[in-house]
Amino acid sequence: MLPNFLMKRVQLTPDRKALQTSTVTYTFREMMQEADLRARSLYAQGVKSHMRVALRAPSTVDTYLMIQACLLLQVELVLLNRRLTREEIDYQLADAEVSRIITDDFSFFEGCAIPLISLDDIREAPAISYSTQIERDATASIMYTSGTTGFPKGVRQTYGNHTANAMASITNLGFLPTDCWLCAMPLFHISGLSIVMRSLLYGMPVYLMEKFDALKSAQLIQEGKVTIMSVVAPTLRAIIEEMEQREWQASPKFRLMLAGGGVIPESYIERANALHLPIVQTYGMTETSSQTATLSSEDSLRKLGSVGKPLFFNDLKVGASNTPYEHGEIYVRGPHVTPGYIGKFADNSPLQDGWLATGDLGYFDEEGYLYILDRRKDLIISGGENIYPAEIEKVLARHEAIVEAGVCGVPDEQWGEVPAAYIVCDSEVREEEIIQFCAQHLARYKIPKHIYFCETLPRNASNKLLRRELRAWNYSKSNM
Amino acid sequence: MLPNFLMKRVQLTPDRKALQTSTVTYTFREMMQEADLRARSLYAQGVKSHMRVALRAPSTVDTYLMIQACLLLQVELVLLNRRLTREEIDYQLADAEVSRIITDDFSFFEGCAIPLISLDDIREAPAISYSTQIERDATASIMYTSGTTGFPKGVRQTYGNHTANAMASITNLGFLPTDCWLCAMPLFHISGLSIVMRSLLYGMPVYLMEKFDALKSAQLIQEGKVTIMSVVAPTLRAIIEEMEQREWQASPKFRLMLAGGGVIPESYIERANALHLPIVQTYGMTETSSQTATLSSEDSLRKLGSVGKPLFFNDLKVGASNTPYEHGEIYVRGPHVTPGYIGKFADNSPLQDGWLATGDLGYFDEEGYLYILDRRKDLIISGGENIYPAEIEKVLARHEAIVEAGVCGVPDEQWGEVPAAYIVCDSEVREEEIIQFCAQHLARYKIPKHIYFCETLPRNASNKLLRRELRAWNYSKSNM
């Protein structure tokens, strides 16, 4: 059994700072009061423990407090990505069989049959009591990740998963009661939610940035008002640029940048070092409730490009033999790994003998440091968001002029990667029409940034699309 | 499942410092090599995984490495207190049904039927392979604590217990990869062994002091060569005195003194504060694999005399209702609590509905801080060692001149408390004779420091000895 995170935390360190922004501050005691008000109101509106409830809202203080209320009540919280289209969201709501939706934007859900609860509508309601203990295997949160089939899968993250992740992380990153974590990641992503969980488990304040602001981040880092921050490559670059431009250096109090969501270019790490910004590269995913491997800052230059070693309670495996430099699929094992999916994929366990097959390709060097060669099943990571080609291809194939479509990621200065589409048409159609069609069905970040018209697509003998060939086409194009 | 602690640690941070003394240093890789040599040698001498093996040796580097070897091999290690007499040790060896004894002192075990293995006899032996995974419930260590009956009980400490304790501790004390823990506690006590476990789990160096040295400790603290230290009241006082005398202050790198094993006088905390020595008071016991509650340093003056609040994954209960200021027995629950005893008491579970009844009396204040009123069942804590009156009384009663005997703790300037004996005799006997008799059967620290001859002992209606009355007698004596 585990304690009810917020109740236990407020019992231990009620007056410690829990949450702050540029304008407000909450102690854990104040956070408990706010969470309790919201939990009572939810309860009065029919929300019960273990009920599945979706949340679609920006990463604001109100949303943060609502997440606390949901944890307090122990609902299974489905965190919806605000960038998705209504069509994409409807798939998730149906798959998760959600009972209620909490949102700041009723108009988005127009015509939806599921009862809506307003993020701001906190009703006076009688006191309720919360269970002080939580089953380790109870689902705390659910996040959808797209997959190779193009059908997103709802990943269960249990209280045990979140705890295991936070506790393994602390042995690697360390923790001081004076730490403060800057959260400029969306709360609906595991990169953001894992900060919320660490805050409760460690008794650590979070500085919440509702929307990433490079200058403000740089300022907080320079002033030592925050000591840890999670970044992806584009946000790291933006902060480095602000600091270089102003000739700022990180405060000695600033301990580390946890950099995930794809490869961090080596030049960033060198530039960051010059600013006294220690970079700790990490490899994690929704299925592992965040970090699974991490490169310590002492190794960040010596092992450029590596995502490090597993955390203490985790295991990593590459292929069948773990032979140094032999390429293979990456497998992950440990108490932080999801027990599985909900809905359509509930019976498709992602585990084989306790190992999660990530689909990512990589290798170990002779010292056991992991290098990622290729993201799972042609995954595209664009500004920290995961995009699966199959999902875009399925939408493209629905267009009446398109016979077949292939999508792959291509390098992009700003986002790291963006999707490019290769299409075969049987009638005339303009690029803009296709883009517009995609916009109706896909979140903006998934809309192909390049569209190429082709005669045929590269396929293997069994007619399987060869997306790596597409990428090779792209490289040769960009070299023309 | 948990990883094999040392194997995992050496996989992650092989070149980090693991152990040091004033003369030697070992990295985790070097420690693994030393542990492996010893484990092979043990194996060649018939020691197998899960076999019960006793260790009696001083807290030296050799012993530290031997403990690592035993963890690597996953034997059930019975840690023998070197202060005990042969008679006391023989009881434990028989109760634990030990298969081998590792020791530096064969003469102590003269005539013992159990095969002895020399601490220093490291034989060349073929390579063996170790299991990389460990069951959470497997017994890592066994330590004997005396009990109310006077028969010591062998407490099981599982790998899960040690892990839970180290991980709960880190959320309270924090951890930095630059930390170094000064261990001047015996390795056969949980206060010492828990430092060994934290070192493996966190990847943290231990500075091992084979015998407590106040001046050397003060020097390491003043120079910032260590950042955390575990102390009991007498060792804390000695360090404070050294520092005051030399007008030293703790280095800013020194983070905290974890002070346990009985109450720390308030004056020590104030004097320590003046030396920039943050004191963190803790409450723990063999049955909880060390810390169960801890007072943070920010509260050490505001909550003088309290042992703080439970750690994050632990629960505390006082009496039936937890009402503030109501006195009652202290109960502990959590993943760090022993599953039970071995041997004679294997069937006497110490748990009631998952709660360990400590026998200690205490109360909570209105903010939930725990205060200890009285140690379990008249327990005497003398210089950090637990002494149960019943054990001494049993020995006294064996003396032919003694009709009945009662023992209680009385305050002592140097040791905090020492045992005092009240005896009723039916023939003449001198104090020295009784002391000598005790010395034959009891460890030195258990020998009564005061002996009082009485006409009768205070007993209640059901003839139960009232040890609290004895103490009252003592107080009135010392006020005479």
mmCIF file with all atom_site columns, C-alpha atoms in Angstrom, chain A residues 1-6 8-16 29 132-133 136 163 167-168 170-177 179 200-203 255 296 298-299 302 309-316 333 335 367-369, chain B residues 1-6 8-16 29 132-133 136 163 167-168 170-177 179 200-203 255 296 298-299 302 309-316 333 335 367-369:
data_model
loop_
_atom_site.group_PDB
_atom_site.id
_atom_site.type_symbol
_atom_site.label_atom_id
_atom_site.label_alt_id
_atom_site.label_comp_id
_atom_site.label_asym_id
_atom_site.label_entity_id
_atom_site.label_seq_id
_atom_site.pdbx_PDB_ins_code
_atom_site.Cartn_x
_atom_site.Cartn_y
_atom_site.Cartn_z
_atom_site.occupancy
_atom_site.B_iso_or_equiv
_atom_site.pdbx_formal_charge
_atom_site.auth_seq_id
_atom_site.auth_comp_id
_atom_site.auth_asym_id
_atom_site.auth_atom_id
_atom_site.pdbx_PDB_model_num
ATOM 1   C CA . MET A 1 1   ? 0.000  0.000   0.000   1.00 0.00 ? 1   MET A CA 1
ATOM 2   C CA . LEU A 1 2   ? 1.040  3.599   -0.581  1.00 0.00 ? 2   LEU A CA 1
ATOM 3   C CA . PRO A 1 3   ? -0.124 6.710   1.239   1.00 0.00 ? 3   PRO A CA 1
ATOM 4   C CA . ASN A 1 4   ? -2.535 9.157   -0.381  1.00 0.00 ? 4   ASN A CA 1
ATOM 5   C CA . PHE A 1 5   ? 0.213  11.380  -1.770  1.00 0.00 ? 5   PHE A CA 1
ATOM 6   C CA . LEU A 1 6   ? -1.184 14.832  -1.002  1.00 0.00 ? 6   LEU A CA 1
ATOM 7   C CA . LYS A 1 8   ? 0.635  12.402  3.492   1.00 0.00 ? 8   LYS A CA 1
ATOM 8   C CA . ARG A 1 9   ? 2.636  15.331  2.203   1.00 0.00 ? 9   ARG A CA 1
ATOM 9   C CA . VAL A 1 10  ? 0.467  17.893  3.975   1.00 0.00 ? 10  VAL A CA 1
ATOM 10  C CA . GLN A 1 11  ? 0.747  15.853  7.159   1.00 0.00 ? 11  GLN A CA 1
ATOM 11  C CA . LEU A 1 12  ? 4.548  15.963  6.941   1.00 0.00 ? 12  LEU A CA 1
ATOM 12  C CA . THR A 1 13  ? 5.441  19.425  5.636   1.00 0.00 ? 13  THR A CA 1
ATOM 13  C CA . PRO A 1 14  ? 2.285  21.563  5.581   1.00 0.00 ? 14  PRO A CA 1
ATOM 14  C CA . ASP A 1 15  ? 4.092  24.898  5.474   1.00 0.00 ? 15  ASP A CA 1
ATOM 15  C CA . ARG A 1 16  ? 6.620  24.070  2.838   1.00 0.00 ? 16  ARG A CA 1
ATOM 16  C CA . ARG A 1 29  ? -1.469 23.062  3.308   1.00 0.00 ? 29  ARG A CA 1
ATOM 17  C CA . THR A 1 132 ? -5.482 7.515   3.305   1.00 0.00 ? 132 THR A CA 1
ATOM 18  C CA . GLN A 1 133 ? -4.053 4.461   1.605   1.00 0.00 ? 133 GLN A CA 1
ATOM 19  C CA . ARG A 1 136 ? 0.164  0.273   -5.504  1.00 0.00 ? 136 ARG A CA 1
ATOM 20  C CA . THR A 1 163 ? 6.446  6.194   -7.035  1.00 0.00 ? 163 THR A CA 1
ATOM 21  C CA . MET A 1 167 ? 12.324 7.230   -6.195  1.00 0.00 ? 167 MET A CA 1
ATOM 22  C CA . ALA A 1 168 ? 14.677 5.853   -8.863  1.00 0.00 ? 168 ALA A CA 1
ATOM 23  C CA . ILE A 1 170 ? 16.125 10.789  -6.834  1.00 0.00 ? 170 ILE A CA 1
ATOM 24  C CA . THR A 1 171 ? 19.051 8.380   -6.472  1.00 0.00 ? 171 THR A CA 1
ATOM 25  C CA . ASN A 1 172 ? 20.347 9.644   -9.801  1.00 0.00 ? 172 ASN A CA 1
ATOM 26  C CA . LEU A 1 173 ? 19.566 13.370  -9.727  1.00 0.00 ? 173 LEU A CA 1
ATOM 27  C CA . GLY A 1 174 ? 19.722 13.800  -5.969  1.00 0.00 ? 174 GLY A CA 1
ATOM 28  C CA . PHE A 1 175 ? 17.362 16.043  -4.047  1.00 0.00 ? 175 PHE A CA 1
ATOM 29  C CA . LEU A 1 176 ? 17.764 18.816  -1.526  1.00 0.00 ? 176 LEU A CA 1
ATOM 30  C CA . PRO A 1 177 ? 14.944 20.257  0.556   1.00 0.00 ? 177 PRO A CA 1
ATOM 31  C CA . ASP A 1 179 ? 15.255 22.330  -4.590  1.00 0.00 ? 179 ASP A CA 1
ATOM 32  C CA . LEU A 1 200 ? 4.406  15.365  -3.609  1.00 0.00 ? 200 LEU A CA 1
ATOM 33  C CA . LEU A 1 201 ? 6.775  12.521  -2.859  1.00 0.00 ? 201 LEU A CA 1
ATOM 34  C CA . TYR A 1 202 ? 9.820  14.687  -2.089  1.00 0.00 ? 202 TYR A CA 1
ATOM 35  C CA . GLY A 1 203 ? 8.063  17.695  -0.571  1.00 0.00 ? 203 GLY A CA 1
ATOM 36  C CA . ARG A 1 255 ? 21.621 21.999  -10.237 1.00 0.00 ? 255 ARG A CA 1
ATOM 37  C CA . SER A 1 296 ? 24.714 11.973  -15.337 1.00 0.00 ? 296 SER A CA 1
ATOM 38  C CA . GLU A 1 298 ? 29.629 14.240  -15.011 1.00 0.00 ? 298 GLU A CA 1
ATOM 39  C CA . ASP A 1 299 ? 29.451 12.072  -18.150 1.00 0.00 ? 299 ASP A CA 1
ATOM 40  C CA . ARG A 1 302 ? 32.568 12.216  -22.171 1.00 0.00 ? 302 ARG A CA 1
ATOM 41  C CA . LYS A 1 309 ? 22.445 4.021   -17.903 1.00 0.00 ? 309 LYS A CA 1
ATOM 42  C CA . PRO A 1 310 ? 19.273 2.647   -16.333 1.00 0.00 ? 310 PRO A CA 1
ATOM 43  C CA . LEU A 1 311 ? 18.179 4.051   -12.974 1.00 0.00 ? 311 LEU A CA 1
ATOM 44  C CA . PHE A 1 312 ? 18.895 1.848   -9.947  1.00 0.00 ? 312 PHE A CA 1
ATOM 45  C CA . PHE A 1 313 ? 15.703 -0.209  -9.865  1.00 0.00 ? 313 PHE A CA 1
ATOM 46  C CA . ASN A 1 314 ? 15.376 -0.464  -13.671 1.00 0.00 ? 314 ASN A CA 1
ATOM 47  C CA . ASP A 1 315 ? 16.875 -2.802  -16.216 1.00 0.00 ? 315 ASP A CA 1
ATOM 48  C CA . LEU A 1 316 ? 17.655 -2.238  -19.863 1.00 0.00 ? 316 LEU A CA 1
ATOM 49  C CA . ARG A 1 333 ? 12.013 -3.693  -17.076 1.00 0.00 ? 333 ARG A CA 1
ATOM 50  C CA . PRO A 1 335 ? 8.591  -1.188  -11.199 1.00 0.00 ? 335 PRO A CA 1
ATOM 51  C CA . GLU A 1 367 ? 30.887 0.674   -20.615 1.00 0.00 ? 367 GLU A CA 1
ATOM 52  C CA . GLY A 1 368 ? 27.154 0.009   -20.753 1.00 0.00 ? 368 GLY A CA 1
ATOM 53  C CA . TYR A 1 369 ? 26.005 3.472   -21.837 1.00 0.00 ? 369 TYR A CA 1
ATOM 54  C CA . MET B 1 1   ? 12.156 -8.037  -7.514  1.00 0.00 ? 1   MET B CA 1
ATOM 55  C CA . LEU B 1 2   ? 15.130 -5.895  -6.589  1.00 0.00 ? 2   LEU B CA 1
ATOM 56  C CA . PRO B 1 3   ? 18.556 -5.770  -8.204  1.00 0.00 ? 3   PRO B CA 1
ATOM 57  C CA . ASN B 1 4   ? 21.579 -7.329  -6.535  1.00 0.00 ? 4   ASN B CA 1
ATOM 58  C CA . PHE B 1 5   ? 22.635 -4.099  -4.812  1.00 0.00 ? 5   PHE B CA 1
ATOM 59  C CA . LEU B 1 6   ? 26.392 -4.166  -5.361  1.00 0.00 ? 6   LEU B CA 1
ATOM 60  C CA . LYS B 1 8   ? 23.747 -2.914  -9.941  1.00 0.00 ? 8   LYS B CA 1
ATOM 61  C CA . ARG B 1 9   ? 25.712 -0.154  -8.299  1.00 0.00 ? 9   ARG B CA 1
ATOM 62  C CA . VAL B 1 10  ? 28.960 -1.155  -9.974  1.00 0.00 ? 10  VAL B CA 1
ATOM 63  C CA . GLN B 1 11  ? 27.143 -1.347  -13.296 1.00 0.00 ? 11  GLN B CA 1
ATOM 64  C CA . LEU B 1 12  ? 25.917 2.248   -12.863 1.00 0.00 ? 12  LEU B CA 1
ATOM 65  C CA . THR B 1 13  ? 28.782 4.148   -11.222 1.00 0.00 ? 13  THR B CA 1
ATOM 66  C CA . PRO B 1 14  ? 31.866 1.915   -11.168 1.00 0.00 ? 14  PRO B CA 1
ATOM 67  C CA . ASP B 1 15  ? 34.352 4.726   -10.692 1.00 0.00 ? 15  ASP B CA 1
ATOM 68  C CA . ARG B 1 16  ? 32.562 6.598   -7.967  1.00 0.00 ? 16  ARG B CA 1
ATOM 69  C CA . ARG B 1 29  ? 34.446 -1.294  -9.010  1.00 0.00 ? 29  ARG B CA 1
ATOM 70  C CA . THR B 1 132 ? 21.285 -10.339 -10.507 1.00 0.00 ? 132 THR B CA 1
ATOM 71  C CA . GLN B 1 133 ? 17.829 -10.177 -8.982  1.00 0.00 ? 133 GLN B CA 1
ATOM 72  C CA . ARG B 1 136 ? 12.052 -8.246  -2.016  1.00 0.00 ? 136 ARG B CA 1
ATOM 73  C CA . THR B 1 163 ? 15.324 -0.479  0.372   1.00 0.00 ? 163 THR B CA 1
ATOM 74  C CA . MET B 1 167 ? 14.294 5.458   -0.037  1.00 0.00 ? 167 MET B CA 1
ATOM 75  C CA . ALA B 1 168 ? 12.041 6.978   2.619   1.00 0.00 ? 168 ALA B CA 1
ATOM 76  C CA . ILE B 1 170 ? 16.272 10.173  1.099   1.00 0.00 ? 170 ILE B CA 1
ATOM 77  C CA . THR B 1 171 ? 13.023 12.137  0.708   1.00 0.00 ? 171 THR B CA 1
ATOM 78  C CA . ASN B 1 172 ? 13.592 13.488  4.200   1.00 0.00 ? 172 ASN B CA 1
ATOM 79  C CA . LEU B 1 173 ? 17.339 14.034  4.374   1.00 0.00 ? 173 LEU B CA 1
ATOM 80  C CA . GLY B 1 174 ? 17.894 14.654  0.688   1.00 0.00 ? 174 GLY B CA 1
ATOM 81  C CA . PHE B 1 175 ? 20.917 13.366  -1.186  1.00 0.00 ? 175 PHE B CA 1
ATOM 82  C CA . LEU B 1 176 ? 23.527 14.892  -3.435  1.00 0.00 ? 176 LEU B CA 1
ATOM 83  C CA . PRO B 1 177 ? 25.965 12.905  -5.553  1.00 0.00 ? 177 PRO B CA 1
ATOM 84  C CA . ASP B 1 179 ? 27.505 13.487  -0.241  1.00 0.00 ? 179 ASP B CA 1
ATOM 85  C CA . LEU B 1 200 ? 24.811 1.018   -2.406  1.00 0.00 ? 200 LEU B CA 1
ATOM 86  C CA . LEU B 1 201 ? 21.372 2.338   -3.255  1.00 0.00 ? 201 LEU B CA 1
ATOM 87  C CA . TYR B 1 202 ? 22.385 5.984   -3.678  1.00 0.00 ? 202 TYR B CA 1
ATOM 88  C CA . GLY B 1 203 ? 25.888 5.509   -5.020  1.00 0.00 ? 203 GLY B CA 1
ATOM 89  C CA . ARG B 1 255 ? 24.668 18.878  5.706   1.00 0.00 ? 255 ARG B CA 1
ATOM 90  C CA . SER B 1 296 ? 13.908 17.933  10.130  1.00 0.00 ? 296 SER B CA 1
ATOM 91  C CA . GLU B 1 298 ? 14.356 23.341  10.283  1.00 0.00 ? 298 GLU B CA 1
ATOM 92  C CA . ASP B 1 299 ? 12.211 22.175  13.216  1.00 0.00 ? 299 ASP B CA 1
ATOM 93  C CA . ARG B 1 302 ? 11.029 24.820  17.410  1.00 0.00 ? 302 ARG B CA 1
ATOM 94  C CA . LYS B 1 309 ? 7.104  12.891  11.894  1.00 0.00 ? 309 LYS B CA 1
ATOM 95  C CA . PRO B 1 310 ? 7.025  9.578   10.061  1.00 0.00 ? 310 PRO B CA 1
ATOM 96  C CA . LEU B 1 311 ? 8.898  9.300   6.769   1.00 0.00 ? 311 LEU B CA 1
ATOM 97  C CA . PHE B 1 312 ? 6.783  9.480   3.607   1.00 0.00 ? 312 PHE B CA 1
ATOM 98  C CA . PHE B 1 313 ? 5.960  5.801   3.180   1.00 0.00 ? 313 PHE B CA 1
ATOM 99  C CA . ASN B 1 314 ? 5.606  5.089   6.922   1.00 0.00 ? 314 ASN B CA 1
ATOM 100 C CA . ASP B 1 315 ? 2.737  5.482   9.347   1.00 0.00 ? 315 ASP B CA 1
ATOM 101 C CA . LEU B 1 316 ? 2.787  6.102   13.080  1.00 0.00 ? 316 LEU B CA 1
ATOM 102 C CA . ARG B 1 333 ? 3.539  0.539   9.864   1.00 0.00 ? 333 ARG B CA 1
ATOM 103 C CA . PRO B 1 335 ? 7.407  -1.326  4.019   1.00 0.00 ? 335 PRO B CA 1
ATOM 104 C CA . GLU B 1 367 ? 0.906  19.434  14.793  1.00 0.00 ? 367 GLU B CA 1
ATOM 105 C CA . GLY B 1 368 ? 1.562  15.695  14.680  1.00 0.00 ? 368 GLY B CA 1
ATOM 106 C CA . TYR B 1 369 ? 5.145  15.710  15.982  1.00 0.00 ? 369 TYR B CA 1
#
